[in-house]
Coordinates of C-alpha atoms in Angstrom, one line a residue:
Chain A
X219 CA 110.4 83.3 124.0
X220 CA 112.9 86.1 123.6
X221 CA 111.9 89.1 125.6
X222 CA 115.2 91.0 125.2
X223 CA 115.0 91.6 121.4
X224 CA 113.0 94.0 119.2
X225 CA 112.4 92.3 115.8
X226 CA 111.9 94.7 112.9
X227 CA 111.0 93.8 109.4
X228 CA 112.3 96.2 106.8
X229 CA 113.6 99.7 107.5
X230 CA 111.8 103.0 107.9
X231 CA 114.1 104.2 105.2
X232 CA 112.6 101.9 102.6
X233 CA 109.2 103.6 103.0
X234 CA 110.8 107.0 102.2
X235 CA 111.2 106.5 98.4
X236 CA 107.9 104.5 98.3
X237 CA 108.7 100.8 98.7
X238 CA 105.2 100.1 100.1
X239 CA 104.8 96.5 98.9
X240 CA 104.2 94.1 101.8
X241 CA 107.2 91.7 102.2
X242 CA 106.2 89.8 105.3
X243 CA 102.9 88.2 106.3
X244 CA 101.2 89.2 109.5
X245 CA 101.2 85.5 110.5
X246 CA 105.0 85.3 110.2
X247 CA 105.5 88.7 111.9
X248 CA 103.5 87.5 115.0
X249 CA 105.9 84.6 115.4
X250 CA 108.5 87.3 116.4
X251 CA 106.4 89.2 118.9
X252 CA 102.9 89.7 120.3
X253 CA 103.1 93.5 120.6
X254 CA 104.2 96.3 118.2
X255 CA 103.5 98.7 115.4
X256 CA 103.7 98.9 111.6
X257 CA 101.9 99.6 108.3
X258 CA 100.2 97.4 105.8
X259 CA 100.9 96.7 102.1
X260 CA 100.4 99.9 100.1
X261 CA 101.0 102.1 103.2
X262 CA 97.5 101.1 104.0
X263 CA 96.9 102.7 107.4
X264 CA 98.5 102.2 110.8
X265 CA 99.1 98.8 112.4
X266 CA 98.8 98.3 116.2
X267 CA 99.6 94.9 117.6
X268 CA 98.5 94.1 121.1
X269 CA 98.2 90.7 122.9
X270 CA 99.1 88.8 119.7
X271 CA 96.4 90.5 117.6
X272 CA 97.2 92.9 114.8
X273 CA 94.8 95.7 114.1
X274 CA 94.6 98.1 111.2
X275 CA 93.5 101.7 111.7
X276 CA 92.1 102.7 108.3
X277 CA 92.0 106.1 106.6
X278 CA 88.1 106.0 106.9
X279 CA 88.5 105.8 110.7
X280 CA 87.4 102.1 110.9
X281 CA 89.5 99.6 112.9
X282 CA 89.6 95.9 111.9
X283 CA 91.7 92.9 112.8
X284 CA 94.4 91.9 110.2
X285 CA 94.3 88.4 108.8
X286 CA 97.5 86.2 108.9
X287 CA 98.0 86.3 105.1
X288 CA 98.0 90.1 104.8
X289 CA 101.4 91.6 104.2
X290 CA 103.4 94.5 105.7
X291 CA 106.4 96.4 104.3
X292 CA 107.5 97.6 107.8
X293 CA 106.8 96.6 111.3
X294 CA 108.4 96.3 114.7
X295 CA 107.4 93.7 117.3
X296 CA 108.5 92.2 120.6
X297 CA 107.3 89.8 123.2
X298 CA 105.9 91.8 126.1
X299 CA 107.6 91.6 129.4
X300 CA 108.0 95.1 130.8
X301 CA 110.6 95.8 133.4
X302 CA 109.2 99.1 134.6
X303 CA 105.6 100.0 135.7
X304 CA 104.5 103.4 136.9
X305 CA 101.4 105.5 137.4
X306 CA 100.8 108.6 135.3
X307 CA 98.5 111.5 135.8
X308 CA 97.8 114.7 133.8
X309 CA 100.8 114.9 131.5
X310 CA 101.1 116.0 127.9
X311 CA 103.0 114.1 125.2
X312 CA 106.0 116.5 125.2
X313 CA 106.5 116.3 129.0
X314 CA 105.8 112.6 128.9
X315 CA 108.6 111.9 126.4
X316 CA 111.1 114.1 128.2
X317 CA 110.3 112.4 131.5
X318 CA 110.4 108.9 130.2
X319 CA 113.8 109.3 128.5
X320 CA 115.2 110.9 131.7
X321 CA 113.7 108.6 134.3
X322 CA 114.4 105.3 132.5
X323 CA 117.7 106.4 130.9
X324 CA 116.6 105.6 127.4
X325 CA 118.8 107.9 125.4
X326 CA 121.0 105.1 123.9
X327 CA 118.7 102.2 124.5
X328 CA 115.8 100.6 122.6
X329 CA 112.6 100.4 124.6
X330 CA 109.0 99.5 124.2
X331 CA 106.6 102.0 125.6
X332 CA 103.0 101.1 126.6
X333 CA 100.5 103.4 128.3
X334 CA 97.1 102.0 129.3
X335 CA 94.5 104.3 130.7
X336 CA 92.2 107.3 130.1
X337 CA 93.4 110.1 127.9
X338 CA 92.0 113.7 128.2
X339 CA 93.0 114.2 124.5
X340 CA 94.2 112.0 121.7
X341 CA 95.1 113.1 118.2
X342 CA 96.0 110.5 115.6
X343 CA 96.6 110.4 111.8
X344 CA 96.3 107.5 109.4
X345 CA 98.4 107.1 106.3
X346 CA 96.1 106.8 103.2
X347 CA 96.3 103.7 101.1
X348 CA 98.5 104.1 98.0
X349 CA 98.3 102.4 94.6
X350 CA 101.4 101.6 92.5
X351 CA 103.3 103.4 91.1
X352 CA 103.9 104.6 94.6
X353 CA 104.7 108.2 95.6
X354 CA 107.3 109.0 98.2
X355 CA 106.4 108.8 101.9
X356 CA 106.3 112.6 102.3
X357 CA 104.1 113.0 99.2
X358 CA 101.9 110.0 100.3
X359 CA 101.4 111.5 103.8
X360 CA 101.1 115.2 102.7
X361 CA 97.3 114.9 103.1
X362 CA 96.1 112.3 105.6
X363 CA 93.0 112.1 107.8
X364 CA 93.4 113.1 111.4
X365 CA 91.2 111.8 114.2
X366 CA 90.7 113.2 117.7
X367 CA 89.1 112.0 120.9
X368 CA 88.5 113.3 124.4
X369 CA 88.3 111.3 127.6
X370 CA 89.2 108.1 125.7
X371 CA 90.1 104.8 127.2
X372 CA 92.9 103.1 125.3
X373 CA 96.5 102.1 124.8
X374 CA 99.6 103.7 123.4
X375 CA 102.1 101.3 122.1
X376 CA 105.4 101.9 120.3
X377 CA 109.1 102.3 120.7
X378 CA 111.9 104.6 121.7
X379 CA 115.1 104.1 119.6
X380 CA 118.5 105.7 119.9
X381 CA 118.9 108.5 117.4
X382 CA 121.9 106.6 115.9
X383 CA 119.3 104.3 114.4
X384 CA 117.4 107.0 112.6
X385 CA 116.9 105.6 109.1
X386 CA 116.8 102.0 110.1
X387 CA 113.9 103.0 112.2
X388 CA 112.5 106.3 113.7
X389 CA 115.1 107.8 116.1
X390 CA 113.3 108.8 119.3
X391 CA 109.7 107.9 119.9
X392 CA 107.4 106.2 117.4
X393 CA 104.0 105.7 119.0
X394 CA 100.6 104.4 117.8
X395 CA 97.2 104.4 119.6
X396 CA 94.2 102.1 119.9
X397 CA 91.1 103.0 121.9
X398 CA 89.6 100.3 124.1
X399 CA 86.4 100.3 122.1
X400 CA 88.3 100.2 118.8
X401 CA 86.7 103.4 117.6
X402 CA 89.9 105.5 117.5
X403 CA 93.4 104.5 116.4
X404 CA 96.4 105.5 114.3
X405 CA 99.9 107.1 114.4
X406 CA 99.9 109.3 117.5
X407 CA 100.3 113.0 116.8
X408 CA 99.5 114.2 120.3
X409 CA 98.0 113.2 123.6
X410 CA 97.3 114.3 127.2
X411 CA 97.1 111.6 129.9
X412 CA 94.2 111.8 132.4
X413 CA 95.2 108.7 134.4
X414 CA 97.2 105.8 133.1
X415 CA 99.7 103.1 133.7
X416 CA 103.1 103.3 132.0
X417 CA 105.1 100.2 131.2
X418 CA 108.6 100.3 129.8
X419 CA 110.6 97.3 128.5
X420 CA 114.3 97.8 127.8
X421 CA 116.0 95.8 125.1
X422 CA 119.7 95.0 124.7
X423 CA 119.1 93.5 121.2
X424 CA 117.7 95.0 118.0
X425 CA 117.2 92.6 115.1
X426 CA 116.5 93.9 111.6
X427 CA 115.2 91.5 109.0
X428 CA 115.6 92.9 105.5
X429 CA 113.5 92.0 102.4
X430 CA 116.6 90.9 100.3
X431 CA 114.5 88.9 97.9
X432 CA 112.5 92.0 96.9
X433 CA 113.6 93.3 93.5
X434 CA 112.6 96.9 94.2
X435 CA 114.4 96.9 97.5
X436 CA 117.6 95.5 95.9
X437 CA 117.5 98.2 93.2
X438 CA 116.7 101.3 95.2
X439 CA 119.4 103.9 95.5
X440 CA 118.8 105.2 99.1
X441 CA 120.0 108.7 100.2
X442 CA 120.7 108.9 104.0
X443 CA 120.1 112.6 104.2
X444 CA 116.8 112.5 102.3
X445 CA 115.7 109.6 104.6
X446 CA 116.5 111.6 107.7
X447 CA 114.6 114.6 106.5
X448 CA 111.6 112.6 105.3
X449 CA 111.3 110.7 108.6
X450 CA 111.3 113.9 110.6
X451 CA 108.6 115.3 108.3
X452 CA 106.4 112.3 107.9
X453 CA 106.7 110.5 111.2
X454 CA 106.7 113.2 113.9
Chain B
X83 CA 123.4 77.4 113.8
X84 CA 122.1 80.6 112.3
X85 CA 123.9 81.3 109.0
X86 CA 121.6 84.1 107.9
X87 CA 122.4 86.6 110.7
X88 CA 125.3 89.0 111.3
X89 CA 125.7 89.4 115.1
X90 CA 127.2 92.7 116.1
X91 CA 128.2 93.7 119.6
X92 CA 128.1 97.5 120.2
X93 CA 128.0 100.1 117.4
X94 CA 130.8 101.7 115.4
X95 CA 129.3 105.0 116.7
X96 CA 130.2 104.2 120.3
X97 CA 133.9 104.1 119.4
X98 CA 133.7 107.6 118.0
X99 CA 133.6 109.6 121.3
X100 CA 136.0 107.1 122.8
X101 CA 133.9 104.3 124.5
X102 CA 136.8 101.9 124.2
X103 CA 136.1 99.7 127.3
X104 CA 135.4 96.1 126.4
X105 CA 131.8 95.0 127.1
X106 CA 131.7 91.5 125.8
X107 CA 134.2 88.6 126.2
X108 CA 135.7 86.9 123.2
X109 CA 134.3 83.6 124.5
X110 CA 130.8 84.9 124.5
X111 CA 131.3 86.6 121.1
X112 CA 132.4 83.3 119.5
X113 CA 129.1 81.7 120.5
X114 CA 127.5 84.1 118.0
X115 CA 129.8 83.3 115.1
X116 CA 133.1 81.7 114.0
X117 CA 134.2 84.4 111.6
X118 CA 134.4 88.2 111.8
X119 CA 136.2 91.4 112.8
X120 CA 136.4 93.8 115.7
X121 CA 138.7 95.6 118.1
X122 CA 139.9 94.8 121.7
X123 CA 139.4 96.6 125.0
X124 CA 141.2 100.0 124.9
X125 CA 141.0 100.1 121.0
X126 CA 143.9 97.7 121.3
X127 CA 144.6 96.7 117.7
X128 CA 142.6 94.9 115.1
X129 CA 140.7 91.7 115.6
X130 CA 140.4 89.0 112.9
X131 CA 138.2 86.0 113.6
X132 CA 138.6 82.9 111.3
X133 CA 137.5 79.3 111.9
X134 CA 136.4 80.0 115.4
X135 CA 139.7 81.5 116.5
X136 CA 140.1 85.2 117.3
X137 CA 143.4 86.9 116.6
X138 CA 144.8 90.3 117.5
X139 CA 147.0 92.3 115.2
X140 CA 148.9 94.6 117.5
X141 CA 150.5 98.0 116.9
X142 CA 154.0 96.4 117.2
X143 CA 153.2 94.2 114.2
X144 CA 152.8 91.0 116.2
X145 CA 149.8 88.7 115.9
X146 CA 148.5 86.6 118.8
X147 CA 145.4 84.5 119.6
X148 CA 142.9 86.2 121.9
X149 CA 141.9 84.4 125.1
X150 CA 138.2 83.8 125.9
X151 CA 138.2 86.1 128.9
X152 CA 139.5 89.1 126.9
X153 CA 136.9 91.8 126.1
X154 CA 135.9 93.8 123.1
X155 CA 133.9 97.1 122.8
X156 CA 132.9 96.4 119.1
X157 CA 132.9 93.3 116.9
X158 CA 130.8 91.7 114.1
X159 CA 130.6 87.9 113.7
X160 CA 128.7 85.3 111.7
X161 CA 128.7 81.6 111.1
X162 CA 130.4 81.0 107.8
X163 CA 128.3 79.5 105.0
X164 CA 129.1 81.5 101.8
X165 CA 126.5 81.4 99.0
X166 CA 128.9 82.7 96.3
X167 CA 132.3 81.5 95.3
X168 CA 134.4 83.0 92.5
X169 CA 138.0 83.2 91.3
X170 CA 139.8 86.5 91.2
X171 CA 142.9 87.6 89.4
X172 CA 144.9 90.8 89.3
X173 CA 142.5 93.3 90.7
X174 CA 142.9 96.4 93.0
X175 CA 140.8 97.1 96.0
X176 CA 138.8 99.9 94.3
X177 CA 137.9 97.8 91.3
X178 CA 137.2 94.8 93.6
X179 CA 134.7 96.7 95.7
X180 CA 132.9 98.2 92.7
X181 CA 132.7 94.8 91.1
X182 CA 131.5 92.9 94.1
X183 CA 128.7 95.4 94.9
X184 CA 127.6 95.2 91.3
X185 CA 127.9 91.5 90.6
X186 CA 126.4 90.3 93.9
X187 CA 123.9 93.1 94.2
X188 CA 125.0 94.2 97.6
X189 CA 123.9 97.9 97.7
X190 CA 121.1 97.4 100.2
X191 CA 122.2 94.0 101.7
X192 CA 124.5 92.9 104.5
X193 CA 127.2 90.5 103.3
X194 CA 130.3 88.9 104.6
X195 CA 133.3 89.1 102.2
X196 CA 136.2 86.6 102.4
X197 CA 139.1 86.5 100.0
X198 CA 141.7 83.7 100.3
X199 CA 144.8 83.7 98.1
X200 CA 148.0 85.5 97.1
X201 CA 148.1 89.3 97.2
X202 CA 150.6 91.3 95.1
X203 CA 150.3 94.1 97.6
X204 CA 148.7 94.5 101.0
X205 CA 148.6 97.6 103.2
X206 CA 147.2 97.5 106.8
X207 CA 147.0 99.8 109.8
X208 CA 146.6 98.9 113.4
X209 CA 144.9 101.1 116.0
X210 CA 147.3 101.9 118.8
X211 CA 146.2 100.8 122.4
X212 CA 144.7 103.6 124.4
X213 CA 144.6 104.3 128.1
X214 CA 141.7 106.0 130.0
X215 CA 140.7 108.7 129.9
X216 CA 140.2 107.9 126.2
X217 CA 140.6 110.2 123.3
X218 CA 138.1 110.2 120.4
X219 CA 138.4 107.7 117.7
X220 CA 139.8 110.2 115.2
X221 CA 142.4 111.5 117.7
X222 CA 143.3 107.9 118.7
X223 CA 143.9 106.8 115.1
X224 CA 145.5 110.1 114.0
X225 CA 148.9 108.4 114.2
X226 CA 148.9 104.6 113.8
X227 CA 151.4 102.2 112.5
X228 CA 151.0 100.9 108.9
X229 CA 152.3 97.6 107.6
X230 CA 152.8 96.4 104.0
X231 CA 153.6 93.2 102.3
X232 CA 154.1 92.0 98.7
X233 CA 153.3 88.5 97.3
X234 CA 151.6 87.6 100.6
X235 CA 149.4 84.6 101.1
X236 CA 146.5 85.4 103.4
X237 CA 142.8 86.1 104.0
X238 CA 140.7 89.2 103.8
X239 CA 137.6 89.0 106.1
X240 CA 135.0 91.6 106.7
X241 CA 131.6 93.0 105.8
X242 CA 129.6 95.1 103.3
X243 CA 126.8 97.0 105.0
X244 CA 124.1 99.2 103.4
X245 CA 125.0 102.9 103.8
X246 CA 121.7 103.4 105.8
X247 CA 123.4 101.6 108.6
X248 CA 126.4 103.9 108.8
X249 CA 126.8 104.8 112.4
X250 CA 125.5 101.5 113.7
X251 CA 128.4 100.0 111.7
X252 CA 130.6 101.1 108.8
X253 CA 128.4 101.8 105.8
X254 CA 130.0 100.1 102.8
X255 CA 133.1 97.8 103.1
X256 CA 134.9 97.2 106.4
X257 CA 137.7 94.7 105.8
X258 CA 140.6 93.2 107.9
X259 CA 143.5 91.1 106.8
X260 CA 145.5 88.2 108.2
X261 CA 148.4 86.6 106.4
X262 CA 148.6 82.8 106.3
X263 CA 151.9 82.9 108.3
X264 CA 150.4 85.3 110.9
X265 CA 153.2 87.8 110.2
X266 CA 151.0 90.6 108.8
X267 CA 147.5 91.7 109.8
X268 CA 145.2 94.6 110.5
X269 CA 142.6 97.0 109.2
X270 CA 142.9 96.9 105.4
X271 CA 143.9 100.2 103.8
X272 CA 144.6 98.8 100.3
X273 CA 145.4 95.6 98.4
X274 CA 146.0 94.1 95.0
X275 CA 145.0 90.5 94.4
X276 CA 147.4 88.3 92.5
X277 CA 145.2 85.2 92.5
X278 CA 142.5 84.4 95.0
X279 CA 139.1 82.9 95.8
X280 CA 136.3 85.2 96.7
X281 CA 133.4 84.0 99.0
X282 CA 130.3 86.1 99.6
X283 CA 127.6 85.4 102.1
X284 CA 124.4 87.4 102.0
X285 CA 122.4 88.0 105.2
X286 CA 118.7 88.9 105.5
X287 CA 119.2 89.6 109.3
X288 CA 121.3 92.1 111.2
X289 CA 121.3 91.7 114.9
X290 CA 122.8 94.5 117.1
X291 CA 123.5 93.8 120.8
X292 CA 124.0 96.9 122.8
X293 CA 126.0 97.3 126.1
X294 CA 123.0 98.7 128.0
X295 CA 124.5 97.9 131.4
X296 CA 127.6 100.0 130.6
X297 CA 127.4 103.3 132.5
X298 CA 129.5 105.3 130.0
X299 CA 127.4 104.0 127.1
X300 CA 124.1 105.0 128.8
X301 CA 125.4 108.5 129.6
X302 CA 127.0 109.4 126.2
X303 CA 125.4 112.1 124.1
X304 CA 126.0 110.9 120.6
X305 CA 126.0 113.2 117.6
X306 CA 125.0 111.4 114.3
X307 CA 126.7 113.9 112.1
X308 CA 130.0 113.7 114.0
X309 CA 129.8 109.9 114.0
X310 CA 129.3 109.9 110.2
X311 CA 132.3 112.2 109.6
X312 CA 134.5 110.3 112.1
X313 CA 133.8 106.9 110.5
X314 CA 134.7 108.2 107.1
X315 CA 137.9 109.6 108.5
X316 CA 139.0 106.8 110.8
X317 CA 137.7 103.7 109.1
X318 CA 138.3 104.2 105.4

């Protein structure tokens, strides 16, 4: 089991013009990692993968387990084996991100970030399911439901990626949340830790698997600058 | 033996500010592929890997085989198993590149490009060896020896990468040349095919291995825009 590699299916860039069709099954994805994040076919919500189980946070606020035959256009996974563990208390997302990059020297390194504990505040959003013909990512996420919680027990899971890889993935932090009781989840827009345990796993290897049998992917004329702007708008 | 993955050590981006120290041995690199391109410790020339042997084209025009303990800051390799073979006659580099992208639908796909045959014209350059403290890539390659040949038998080897991956690698074509008699080699600046065989190998997987134990790499503050400009200036 390879614990030094992040496996990513697709690129964040392919979501930007609206290539939302799923091109890998959840079953196959889970052979490459037991932990991670992503989105489902049709940009249908936010995917959170913990302990070998993949969950979907839906736009109606419900959370359900994903079946092996369901497909995803984009996801990142890894096999969990953190090399850092630390206690956190009373910290906001902005301070947390600055501190983690500094303390664990992440600037140019891929890392998985996991935070388990109690959160004073959590704010998430969930991408709404799209139907073909698909809109762009920015248009599809222009209106999207947000969810909030206070004094929530749960888990933050996601990645830090070097900014050089913006486009292939999200440069910087890309974090999702799942509450312990599965009542709150999604793409993390903000949080404040009450008390939690941080785990960081550094990776020397980043492995991108591209959907090169997908006709829409082959034909798309991507624009790096448009992708950069759209990621900053839709994913932060 | 994995023939669907390009293995890359380092990023093109790390060469831009001058991180020229070798961080992988040639011996280790060759366990990830038998064919590829790169540069040696100190930006010392151009590396061409064919049939499991790694060669250095030096700034004095000499070509020698690289020893297993020598190190490289950047290289891409794969195990050769082309899925396309075609005959070429009388074509210039510009037309060749347009035709290959079009015919084999490379726009968003990683591919290895190999051309064996006789070339009416070949023009290469060789990066000159640098000593610490290193200059930037653009400064280091501002003056560099160029070499030309006519009616040369030899091999072009290199890669096409989707432009989304500019920075991690060179977006578009990145080709090196080695003559059959090992008298001419380097980074390819131009060529005209007389008669040759083209082989293309498509890859679904791109695997980047980062030097995360290298202190200079960890500390560098990379600038995506500067990297983009420098690659276009120094590598095309």
